[in-house]
mmCIF file of C-alpha atoms and ligand atoms in Angstrom:
data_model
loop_
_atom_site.group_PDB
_atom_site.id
_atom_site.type_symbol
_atom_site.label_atom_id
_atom_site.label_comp_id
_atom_site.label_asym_id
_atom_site.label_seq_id
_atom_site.Cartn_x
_atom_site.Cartn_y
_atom_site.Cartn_z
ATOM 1 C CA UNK R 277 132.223 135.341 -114.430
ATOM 2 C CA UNK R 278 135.356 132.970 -113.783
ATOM 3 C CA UNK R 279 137.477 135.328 -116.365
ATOM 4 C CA UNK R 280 136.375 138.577 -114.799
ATOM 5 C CA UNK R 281 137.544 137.048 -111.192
ATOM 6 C CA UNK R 282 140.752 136.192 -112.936
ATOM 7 C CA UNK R 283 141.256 139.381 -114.589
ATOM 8 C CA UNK R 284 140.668 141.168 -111.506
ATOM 9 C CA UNK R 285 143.023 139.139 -109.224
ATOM 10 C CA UNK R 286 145.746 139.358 -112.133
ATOM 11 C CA UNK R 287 144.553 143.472 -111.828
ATOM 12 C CA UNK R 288 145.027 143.803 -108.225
ATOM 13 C CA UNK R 289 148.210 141.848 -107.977
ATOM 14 C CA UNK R 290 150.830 143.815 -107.078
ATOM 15 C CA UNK R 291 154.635 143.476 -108.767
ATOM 16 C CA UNK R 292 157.630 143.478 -106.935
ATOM 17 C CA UNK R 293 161.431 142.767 -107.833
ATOM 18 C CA UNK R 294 164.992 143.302 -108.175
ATOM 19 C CA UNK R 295 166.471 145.669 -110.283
ATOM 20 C CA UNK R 296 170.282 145.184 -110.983
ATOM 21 C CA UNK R 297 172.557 144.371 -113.550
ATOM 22 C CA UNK R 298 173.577 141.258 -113.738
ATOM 23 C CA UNK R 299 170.896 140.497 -111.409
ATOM 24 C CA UNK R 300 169.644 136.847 -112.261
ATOM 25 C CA UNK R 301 171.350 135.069 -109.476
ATOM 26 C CA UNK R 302 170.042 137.320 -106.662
ATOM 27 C CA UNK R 303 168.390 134.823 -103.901
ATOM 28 C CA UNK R 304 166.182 137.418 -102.968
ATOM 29 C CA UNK R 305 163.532 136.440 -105.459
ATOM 30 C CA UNK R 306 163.234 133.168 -103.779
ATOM 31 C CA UNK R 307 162.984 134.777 -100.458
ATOM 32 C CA UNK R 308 159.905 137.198 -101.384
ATOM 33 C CA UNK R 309 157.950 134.618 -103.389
ATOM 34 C CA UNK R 310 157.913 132.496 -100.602
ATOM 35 C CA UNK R 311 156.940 134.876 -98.348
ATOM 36 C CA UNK R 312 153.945 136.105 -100.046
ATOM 37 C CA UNK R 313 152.636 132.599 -100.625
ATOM 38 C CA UNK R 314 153.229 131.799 -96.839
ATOM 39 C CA UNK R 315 150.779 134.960 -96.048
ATOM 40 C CA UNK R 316 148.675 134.630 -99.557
ATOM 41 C CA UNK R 317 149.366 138.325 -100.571
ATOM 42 C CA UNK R 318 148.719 138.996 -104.030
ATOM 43 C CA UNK R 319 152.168 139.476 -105.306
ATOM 44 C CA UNK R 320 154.443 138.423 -107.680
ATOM 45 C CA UNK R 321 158.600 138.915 -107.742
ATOM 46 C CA UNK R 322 160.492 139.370 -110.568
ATOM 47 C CA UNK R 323 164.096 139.943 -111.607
ATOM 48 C CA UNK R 324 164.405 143.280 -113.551
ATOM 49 C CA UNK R 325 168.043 143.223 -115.399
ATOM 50 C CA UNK R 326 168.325 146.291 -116.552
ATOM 51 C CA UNK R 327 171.433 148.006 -118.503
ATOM 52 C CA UNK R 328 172.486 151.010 -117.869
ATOM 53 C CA UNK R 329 170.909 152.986 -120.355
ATOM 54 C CA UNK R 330 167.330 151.460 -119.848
ATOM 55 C CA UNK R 331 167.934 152.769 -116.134
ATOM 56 C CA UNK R 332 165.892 156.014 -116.284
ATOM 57 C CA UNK R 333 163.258 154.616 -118.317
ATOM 58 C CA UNK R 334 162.588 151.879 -116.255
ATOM 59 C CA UNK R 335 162.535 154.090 -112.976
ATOM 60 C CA UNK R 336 159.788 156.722 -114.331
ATOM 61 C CA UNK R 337 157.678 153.634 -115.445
ATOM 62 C CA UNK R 338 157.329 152.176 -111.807
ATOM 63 C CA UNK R 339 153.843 153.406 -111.123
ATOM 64 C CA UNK R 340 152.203 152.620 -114.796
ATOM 65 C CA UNK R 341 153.686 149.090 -114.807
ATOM 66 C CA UNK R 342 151.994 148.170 -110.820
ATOM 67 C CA UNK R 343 155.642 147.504 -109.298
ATOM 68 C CA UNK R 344 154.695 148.514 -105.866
ATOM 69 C CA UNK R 345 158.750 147.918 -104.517
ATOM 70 C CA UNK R 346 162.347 146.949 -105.304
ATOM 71 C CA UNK R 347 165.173 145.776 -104.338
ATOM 72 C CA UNK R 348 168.231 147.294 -105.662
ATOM 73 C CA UNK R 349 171.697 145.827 -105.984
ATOM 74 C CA UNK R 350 174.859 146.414 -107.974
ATOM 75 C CA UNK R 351 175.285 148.781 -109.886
ATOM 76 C CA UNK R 352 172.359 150.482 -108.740
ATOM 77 C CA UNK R 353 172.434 151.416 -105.470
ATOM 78 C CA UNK R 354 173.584 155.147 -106.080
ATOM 79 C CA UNK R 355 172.481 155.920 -109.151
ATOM 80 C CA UNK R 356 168.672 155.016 -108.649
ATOM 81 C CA UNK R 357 168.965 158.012 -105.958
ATOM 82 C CA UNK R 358 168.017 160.771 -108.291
ATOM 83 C CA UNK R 359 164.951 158.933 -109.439
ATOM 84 C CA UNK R 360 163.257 159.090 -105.836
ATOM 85 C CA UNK R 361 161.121 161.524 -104.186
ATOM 86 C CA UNK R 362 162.639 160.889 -100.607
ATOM 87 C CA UNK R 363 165.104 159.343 -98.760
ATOM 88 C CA UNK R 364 165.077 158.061 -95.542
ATOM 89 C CA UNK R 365 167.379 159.577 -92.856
ATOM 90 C CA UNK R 366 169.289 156.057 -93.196
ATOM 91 C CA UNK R 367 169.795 156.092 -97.058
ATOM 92 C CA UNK R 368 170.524 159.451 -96.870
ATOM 93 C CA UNK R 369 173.037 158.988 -94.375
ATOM 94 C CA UNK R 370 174.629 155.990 -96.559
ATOM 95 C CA UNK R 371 174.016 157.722 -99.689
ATOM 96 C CA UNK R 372 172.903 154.423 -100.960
ATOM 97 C CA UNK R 373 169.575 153.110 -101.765
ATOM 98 C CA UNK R 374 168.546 149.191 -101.671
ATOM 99 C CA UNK R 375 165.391 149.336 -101.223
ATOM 100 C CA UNK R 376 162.184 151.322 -102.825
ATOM 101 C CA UNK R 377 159.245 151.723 -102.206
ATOM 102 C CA UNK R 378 155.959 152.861 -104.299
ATOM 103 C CA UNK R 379 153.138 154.793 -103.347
ATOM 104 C CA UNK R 380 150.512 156.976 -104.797
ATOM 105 C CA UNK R 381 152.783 157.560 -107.667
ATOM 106 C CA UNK R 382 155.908 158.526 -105.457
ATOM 107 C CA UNK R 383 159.457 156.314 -105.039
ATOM 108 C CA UNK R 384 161.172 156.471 -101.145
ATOM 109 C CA UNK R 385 164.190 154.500 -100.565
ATOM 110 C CA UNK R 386 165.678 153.150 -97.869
ATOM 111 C CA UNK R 387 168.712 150.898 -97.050
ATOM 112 C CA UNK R 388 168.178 147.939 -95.534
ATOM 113 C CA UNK R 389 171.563 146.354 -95.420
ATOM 114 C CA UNK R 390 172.689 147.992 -92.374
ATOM 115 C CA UNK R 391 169.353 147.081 -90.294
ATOM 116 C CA UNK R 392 170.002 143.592 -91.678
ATOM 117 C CA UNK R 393 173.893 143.356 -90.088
ATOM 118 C CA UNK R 394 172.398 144.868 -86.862
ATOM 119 C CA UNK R 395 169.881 142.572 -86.460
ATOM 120 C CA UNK R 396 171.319 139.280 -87.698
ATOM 121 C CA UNK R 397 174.433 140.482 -85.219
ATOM 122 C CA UNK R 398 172.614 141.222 -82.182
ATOM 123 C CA UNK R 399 169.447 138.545 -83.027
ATOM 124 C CA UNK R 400 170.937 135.555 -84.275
ATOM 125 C CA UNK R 401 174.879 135.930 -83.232
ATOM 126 C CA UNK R 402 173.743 137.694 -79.929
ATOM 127 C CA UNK R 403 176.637 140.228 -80.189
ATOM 128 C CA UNK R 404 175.901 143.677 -78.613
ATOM 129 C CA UNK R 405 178.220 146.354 -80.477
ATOM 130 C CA UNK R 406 177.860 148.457 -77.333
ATOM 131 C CA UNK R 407 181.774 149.809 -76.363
ATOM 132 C CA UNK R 408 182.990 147.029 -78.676
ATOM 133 C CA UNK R 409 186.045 147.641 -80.531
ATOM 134 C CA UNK R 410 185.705 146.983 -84.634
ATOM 135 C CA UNK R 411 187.898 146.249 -88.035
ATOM 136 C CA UNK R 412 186.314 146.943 -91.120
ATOM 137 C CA UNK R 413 188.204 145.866 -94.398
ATOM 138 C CA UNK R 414 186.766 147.957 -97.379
ATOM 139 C CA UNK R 415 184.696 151.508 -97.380
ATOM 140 C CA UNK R 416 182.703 150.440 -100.600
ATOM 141 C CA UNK R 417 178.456 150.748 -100.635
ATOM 142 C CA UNK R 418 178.209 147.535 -98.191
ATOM 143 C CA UNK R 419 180.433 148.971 -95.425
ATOM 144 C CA UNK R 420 178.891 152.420 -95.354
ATOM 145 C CA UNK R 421 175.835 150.834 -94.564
ATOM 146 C CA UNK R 422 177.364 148.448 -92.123
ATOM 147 C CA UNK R 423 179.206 150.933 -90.156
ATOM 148 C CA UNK R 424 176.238 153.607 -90.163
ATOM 149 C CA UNK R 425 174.308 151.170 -88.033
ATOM 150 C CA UNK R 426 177.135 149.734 -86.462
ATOM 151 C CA UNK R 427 177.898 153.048 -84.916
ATOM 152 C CA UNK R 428 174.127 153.657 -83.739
ATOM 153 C CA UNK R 429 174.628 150.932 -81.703
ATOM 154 C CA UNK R 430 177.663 152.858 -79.637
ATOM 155 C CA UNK R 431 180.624 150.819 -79.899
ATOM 156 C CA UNK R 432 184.184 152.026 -78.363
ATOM 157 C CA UNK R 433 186.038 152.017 -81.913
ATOM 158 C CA UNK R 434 186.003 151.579 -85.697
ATOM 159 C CA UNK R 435 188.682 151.386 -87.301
ATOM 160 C CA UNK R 436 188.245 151.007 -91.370
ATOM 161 C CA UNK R 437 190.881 150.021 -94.290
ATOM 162 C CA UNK R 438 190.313 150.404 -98.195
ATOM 163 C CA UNK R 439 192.930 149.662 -100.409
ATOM 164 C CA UNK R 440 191.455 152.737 -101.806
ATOM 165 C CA UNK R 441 192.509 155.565 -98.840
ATOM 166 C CA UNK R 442 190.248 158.156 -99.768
ATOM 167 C CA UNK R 443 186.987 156.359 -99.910
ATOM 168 C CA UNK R 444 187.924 155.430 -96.393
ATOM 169 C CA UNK R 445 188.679 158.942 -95.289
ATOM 170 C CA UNK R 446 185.478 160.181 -96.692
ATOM 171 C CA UNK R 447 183.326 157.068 -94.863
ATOM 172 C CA UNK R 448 184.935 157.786 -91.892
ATOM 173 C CA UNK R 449 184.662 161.657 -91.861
ATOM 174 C CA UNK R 450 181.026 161.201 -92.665
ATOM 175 C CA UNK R 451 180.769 158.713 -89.408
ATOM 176 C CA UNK R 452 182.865 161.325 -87.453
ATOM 177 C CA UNK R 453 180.269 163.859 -88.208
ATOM 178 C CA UNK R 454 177.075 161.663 -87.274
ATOM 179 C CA UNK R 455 178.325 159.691 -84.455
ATOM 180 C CA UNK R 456 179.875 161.581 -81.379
ATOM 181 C CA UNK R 457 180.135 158.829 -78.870
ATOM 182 C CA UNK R 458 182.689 156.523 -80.851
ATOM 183 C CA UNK R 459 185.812 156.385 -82.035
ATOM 184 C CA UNK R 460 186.787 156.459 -85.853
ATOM 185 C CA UNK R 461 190.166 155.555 -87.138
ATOM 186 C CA UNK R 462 191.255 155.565 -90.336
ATOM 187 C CA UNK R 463 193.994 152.499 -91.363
ATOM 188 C CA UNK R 464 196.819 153.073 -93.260
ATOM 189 C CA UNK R 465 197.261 148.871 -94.069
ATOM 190 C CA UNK R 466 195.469 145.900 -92.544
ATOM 191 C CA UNK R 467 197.999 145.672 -89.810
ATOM 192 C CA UNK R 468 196.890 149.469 -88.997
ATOM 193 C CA UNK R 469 193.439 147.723 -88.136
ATOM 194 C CA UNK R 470 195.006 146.395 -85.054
ATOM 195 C CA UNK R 471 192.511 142.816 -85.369
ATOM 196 C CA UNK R 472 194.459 141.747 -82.083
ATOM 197 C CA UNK R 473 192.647 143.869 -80.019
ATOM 198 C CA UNK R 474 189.414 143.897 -81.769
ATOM 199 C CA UNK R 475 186.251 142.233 -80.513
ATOM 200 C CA UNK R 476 184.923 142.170 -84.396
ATOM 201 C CA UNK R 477 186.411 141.764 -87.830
ATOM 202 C CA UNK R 478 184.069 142.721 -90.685
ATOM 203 C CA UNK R 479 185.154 141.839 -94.551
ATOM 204 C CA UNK R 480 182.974 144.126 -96.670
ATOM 205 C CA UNK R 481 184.792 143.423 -100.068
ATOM 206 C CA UNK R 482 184.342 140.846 -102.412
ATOM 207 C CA UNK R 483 188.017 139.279 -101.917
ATOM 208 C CA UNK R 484 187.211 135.823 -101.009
ATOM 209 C CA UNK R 485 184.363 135.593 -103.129
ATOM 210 C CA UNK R 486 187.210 133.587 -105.475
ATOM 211 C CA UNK R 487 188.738 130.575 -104.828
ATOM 212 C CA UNK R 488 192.746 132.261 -105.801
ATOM 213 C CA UNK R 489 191.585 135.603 -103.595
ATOM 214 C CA UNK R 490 194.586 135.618 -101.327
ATOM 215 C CA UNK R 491 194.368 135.799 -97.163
ATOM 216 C CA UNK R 492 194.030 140.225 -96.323
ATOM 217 C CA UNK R 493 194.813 139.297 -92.634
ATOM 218 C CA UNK R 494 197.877 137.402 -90.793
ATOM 219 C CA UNK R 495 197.310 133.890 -89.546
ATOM 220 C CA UNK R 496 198.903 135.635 -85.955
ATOM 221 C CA UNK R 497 196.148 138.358 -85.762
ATOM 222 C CA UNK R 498 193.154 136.108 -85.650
ATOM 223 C CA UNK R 499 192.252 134.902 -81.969
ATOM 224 C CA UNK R 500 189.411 133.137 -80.164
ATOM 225 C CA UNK R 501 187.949 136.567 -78.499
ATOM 226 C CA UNK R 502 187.011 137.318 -82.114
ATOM 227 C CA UNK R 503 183.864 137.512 -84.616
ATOM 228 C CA UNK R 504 184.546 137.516 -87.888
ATOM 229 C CA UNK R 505 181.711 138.436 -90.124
ATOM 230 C CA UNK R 506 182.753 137.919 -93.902
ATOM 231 C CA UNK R 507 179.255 139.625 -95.636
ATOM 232 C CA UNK R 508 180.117 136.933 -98.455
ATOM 233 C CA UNK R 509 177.885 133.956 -98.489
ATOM 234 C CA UNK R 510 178.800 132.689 -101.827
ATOM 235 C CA UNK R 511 181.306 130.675 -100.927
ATOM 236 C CA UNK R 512 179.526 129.947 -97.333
ATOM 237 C CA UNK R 513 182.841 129.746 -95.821
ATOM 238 C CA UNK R 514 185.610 132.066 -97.363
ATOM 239 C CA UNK R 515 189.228 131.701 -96.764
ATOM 240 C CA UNK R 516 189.361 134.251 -93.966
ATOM 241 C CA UNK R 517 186.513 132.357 -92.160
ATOM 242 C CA UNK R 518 187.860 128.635 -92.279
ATOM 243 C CA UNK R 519 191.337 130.056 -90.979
ATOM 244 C CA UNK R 520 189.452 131.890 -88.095
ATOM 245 C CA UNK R 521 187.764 129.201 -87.325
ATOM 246 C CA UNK R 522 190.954 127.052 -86.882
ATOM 247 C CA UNK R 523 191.839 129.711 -84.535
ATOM 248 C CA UNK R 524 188.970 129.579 -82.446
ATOM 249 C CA UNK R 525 187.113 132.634 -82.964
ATOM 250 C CA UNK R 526 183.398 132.743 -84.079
ATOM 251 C CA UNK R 527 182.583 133.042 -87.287
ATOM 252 C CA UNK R 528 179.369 134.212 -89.356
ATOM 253 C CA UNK R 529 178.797 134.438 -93.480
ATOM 254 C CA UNK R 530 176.349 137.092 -94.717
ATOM 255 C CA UNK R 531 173.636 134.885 -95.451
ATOM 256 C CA UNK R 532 172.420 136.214 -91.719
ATOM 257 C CA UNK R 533 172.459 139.867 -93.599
ATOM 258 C CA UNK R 534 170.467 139.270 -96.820
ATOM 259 C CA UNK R 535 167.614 137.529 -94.316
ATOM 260 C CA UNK R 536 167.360 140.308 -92.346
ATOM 261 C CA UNK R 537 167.381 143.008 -95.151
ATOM 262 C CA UNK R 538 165.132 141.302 -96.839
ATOM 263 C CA UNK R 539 162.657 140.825 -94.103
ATOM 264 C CA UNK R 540 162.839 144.511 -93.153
ATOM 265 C CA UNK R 541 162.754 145.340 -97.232
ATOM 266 C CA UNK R 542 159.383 143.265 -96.631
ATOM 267 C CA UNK R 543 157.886 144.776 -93.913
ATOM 268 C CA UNK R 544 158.702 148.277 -95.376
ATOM 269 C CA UNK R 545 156.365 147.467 -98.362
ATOM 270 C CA UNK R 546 153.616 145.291 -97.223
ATOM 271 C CA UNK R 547 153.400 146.692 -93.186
ATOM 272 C CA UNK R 548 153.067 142.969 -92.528
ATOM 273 C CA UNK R 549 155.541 141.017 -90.326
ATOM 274 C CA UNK R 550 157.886 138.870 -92.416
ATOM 275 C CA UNK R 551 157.863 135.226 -92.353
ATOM 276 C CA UNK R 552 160.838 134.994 -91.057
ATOM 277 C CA UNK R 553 161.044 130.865 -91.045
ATOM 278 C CA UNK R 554 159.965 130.637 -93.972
ATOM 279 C CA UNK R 555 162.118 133.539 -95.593
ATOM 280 C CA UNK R 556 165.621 131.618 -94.101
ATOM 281 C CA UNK R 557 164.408 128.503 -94.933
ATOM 282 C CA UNK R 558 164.018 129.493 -98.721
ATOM 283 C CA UNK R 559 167.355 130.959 -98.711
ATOM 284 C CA UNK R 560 169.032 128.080 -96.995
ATOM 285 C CA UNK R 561 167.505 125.907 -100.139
ATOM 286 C CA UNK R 562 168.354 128.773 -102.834
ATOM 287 C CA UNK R 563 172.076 128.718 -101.652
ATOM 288 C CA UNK R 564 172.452 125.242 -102.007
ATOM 289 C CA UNK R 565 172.563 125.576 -105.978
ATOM 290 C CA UNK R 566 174.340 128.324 -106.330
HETATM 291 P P1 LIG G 56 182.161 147.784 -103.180
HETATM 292 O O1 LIG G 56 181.280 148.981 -103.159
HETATM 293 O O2 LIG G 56 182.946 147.458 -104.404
HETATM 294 O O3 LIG G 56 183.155 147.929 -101.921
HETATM 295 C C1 LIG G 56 184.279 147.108 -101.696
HETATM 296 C C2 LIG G 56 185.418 148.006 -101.269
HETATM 297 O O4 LIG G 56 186.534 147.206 -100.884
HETATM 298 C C3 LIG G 56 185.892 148.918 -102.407
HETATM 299 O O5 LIG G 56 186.094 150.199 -101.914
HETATM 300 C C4 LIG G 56 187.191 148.238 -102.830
HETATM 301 O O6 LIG G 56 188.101 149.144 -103.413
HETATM 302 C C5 LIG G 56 187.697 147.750 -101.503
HETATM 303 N N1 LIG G 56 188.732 146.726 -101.644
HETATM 304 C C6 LIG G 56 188.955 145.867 -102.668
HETATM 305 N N2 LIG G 56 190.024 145.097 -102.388
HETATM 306 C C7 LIG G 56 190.480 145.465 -101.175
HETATM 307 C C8 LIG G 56 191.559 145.044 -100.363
HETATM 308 N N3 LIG G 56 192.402 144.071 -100.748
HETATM 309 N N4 LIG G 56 191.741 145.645 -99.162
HETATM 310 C C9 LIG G 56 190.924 146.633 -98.772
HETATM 311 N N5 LIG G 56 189.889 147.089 -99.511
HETATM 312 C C10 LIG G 56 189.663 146.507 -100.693
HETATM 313 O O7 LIG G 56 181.317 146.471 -102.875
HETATM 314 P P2 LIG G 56 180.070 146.335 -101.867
HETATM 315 O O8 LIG G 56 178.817 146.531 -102.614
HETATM 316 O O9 LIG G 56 180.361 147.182 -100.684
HETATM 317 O O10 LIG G 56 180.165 144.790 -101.495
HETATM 318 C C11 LIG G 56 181.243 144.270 -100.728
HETATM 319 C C12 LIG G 56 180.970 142.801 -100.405
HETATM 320 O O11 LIG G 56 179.826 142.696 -99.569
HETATM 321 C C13 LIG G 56 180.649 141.965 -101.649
HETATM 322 O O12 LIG G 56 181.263 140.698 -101.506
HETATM 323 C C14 LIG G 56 179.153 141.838 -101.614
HETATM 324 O O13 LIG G 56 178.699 140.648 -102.240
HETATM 325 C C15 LIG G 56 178.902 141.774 -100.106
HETATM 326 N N6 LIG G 56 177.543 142.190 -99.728
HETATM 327 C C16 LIG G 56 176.821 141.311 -98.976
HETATM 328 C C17 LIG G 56 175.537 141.666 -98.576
HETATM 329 C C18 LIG G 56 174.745 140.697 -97.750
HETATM 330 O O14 LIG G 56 173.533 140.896 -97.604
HETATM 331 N N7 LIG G 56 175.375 139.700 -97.187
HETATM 332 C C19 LIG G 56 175.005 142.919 -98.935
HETATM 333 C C20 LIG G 56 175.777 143.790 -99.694
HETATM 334 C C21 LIG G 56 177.062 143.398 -100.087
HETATM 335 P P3 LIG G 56 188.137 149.251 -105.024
HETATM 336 O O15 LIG G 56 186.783 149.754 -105.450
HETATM 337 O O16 LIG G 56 189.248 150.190 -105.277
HETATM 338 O O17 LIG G 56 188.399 147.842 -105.526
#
């Protein structure tokens, strides 16, 4: 009797994970776990490190092997697209994909980075975008999904700069297109970003993730109107944060970010409130020993 219970709750437990590559030193495995234990679901989270050419396999074996949801992070977050039945309008919007979600044999996606920024901006930093003027360093996966929700939210301006001009352009034609009641400009250099007069600074690249990544903004352009949101968390306080700190302007890592995607991520697959709490809380403790 005692085996057939067993066999039955290891039958009905559901799998859930991340799917990258590298992806063993993703926090959000820490985050889930603890979240399904806090509301006893019958779940487990695991870390699937796939290479690229075990990719499609993996993808098409979702429904045999019970994974009910992912998370998706670098590499992945384009190329799992053609692998889904539907997008969301977000997603498609992005054209990027961190989140998926399983049922009756069919894949969705969704982004949840975006929602994430929006709500760990407005929730926990109680900053309203609304006719706000923005910088944006980089145009890569994480600011597309940034500025899609940034702009939902209405601000005045958004200025973005890649060191790479036309993935800029095409980020900010896209936003042109979508978003009619704000202001898209594209910078030619950082100083084109005109931080001075900008209410936010976002750094959605991975310089400062290194210890030699040099400063992308003057000392003279940071000021104490300012938020600076470096989506890093790993250092918890980059270079560009500790200097704009000095200067007296708020400051937020992106630990705020990965909660918040992660709760919505959570909510998308389970239609349960997250644990919030108890979701930061594990993080908080998982960052520690990185
Ligand atoms: P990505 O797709 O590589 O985008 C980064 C972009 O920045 C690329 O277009 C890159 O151009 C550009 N860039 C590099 N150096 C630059 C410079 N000096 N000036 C201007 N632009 C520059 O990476 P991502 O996935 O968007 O991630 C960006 C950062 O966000 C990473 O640090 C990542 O860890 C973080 N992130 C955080 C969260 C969170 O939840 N907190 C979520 C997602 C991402 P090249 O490709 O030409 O180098």
């Amino acid at each position: 009797m005692i085996t057939t219970a067993l066999m039955d709750k290891r039958f009905l437990r559901r799998i859930y994970g991340v799917l990258g590559y590298p992806a063993r030193h993703s926090l959000s495995p820490l985050m889930h776990k603890a979240a399904f234990s806090a509301l006893k679901i019958n779940a487990e989270y695991k870390i699937f490190e796939k290479k690229p050419d075990e990719l499609a396999g993996f993808m098409r074996s979702l429904a045999k092997e019970r994974i009910f949801g992912l998370n998706i992070t670098i590499p992945y977050k384009e190329k799992v697209i053609p692998f889904l039945d539907k997008l969301s309008p977000g997603a498609r919007l992005i054209a990027a994909v961190n989140t998926v979600k399983v049922s009756q044999n069919k894949l969705e996606g969704f982004n949840t980075d975006g929602e994430g920024f929006l709500e760990h901006l407005k929730k926990d930093l109680k900053f309203n975008p609304k006719d706000k003027t923005i910088s944006i360093i980089g145009a890569g996966g994480a600011s597309k999904a940034v500025s899609v929700y940034l702009s939902k939210a209405r601000p005045k301006l958004i200025t973005i700069y890649d060191i790479d001009k036309n993935k800029a352009l095409d980020l900010i034609g896209r936003l042109k297109d979508n978003f009619k009641n704000t202001g898209f400009i594209l910078a030619g250099s950082i100083e084109g970003l005109d931080i001075k007069n900008s209410d936010l600074l976002i750094n959605a690249t991975a310089i400062g993730m290194k210890e030699d990544d040099p400063l992308m903004v003057s000392e003279e352009s940071l000021h104490k109107r300012l938020l600076v949101y470096d989506l890093i968390y790993n250092p918890s306080e980059t270079k560009l944060l500790n200097l704009a700190k000095l200067k007296g302007a708020r400051v937020s890592n992106g630990l705020g970010m990965l909660l918040y995607q992660g709760c919505a991520s959570f909510e998308l697959w389970t239609a349960k409130p997250a644990p919030i709490k108890i979701m930061r809380q594990a993080l908080n403790e998982g960052v520690k020993k990185l």
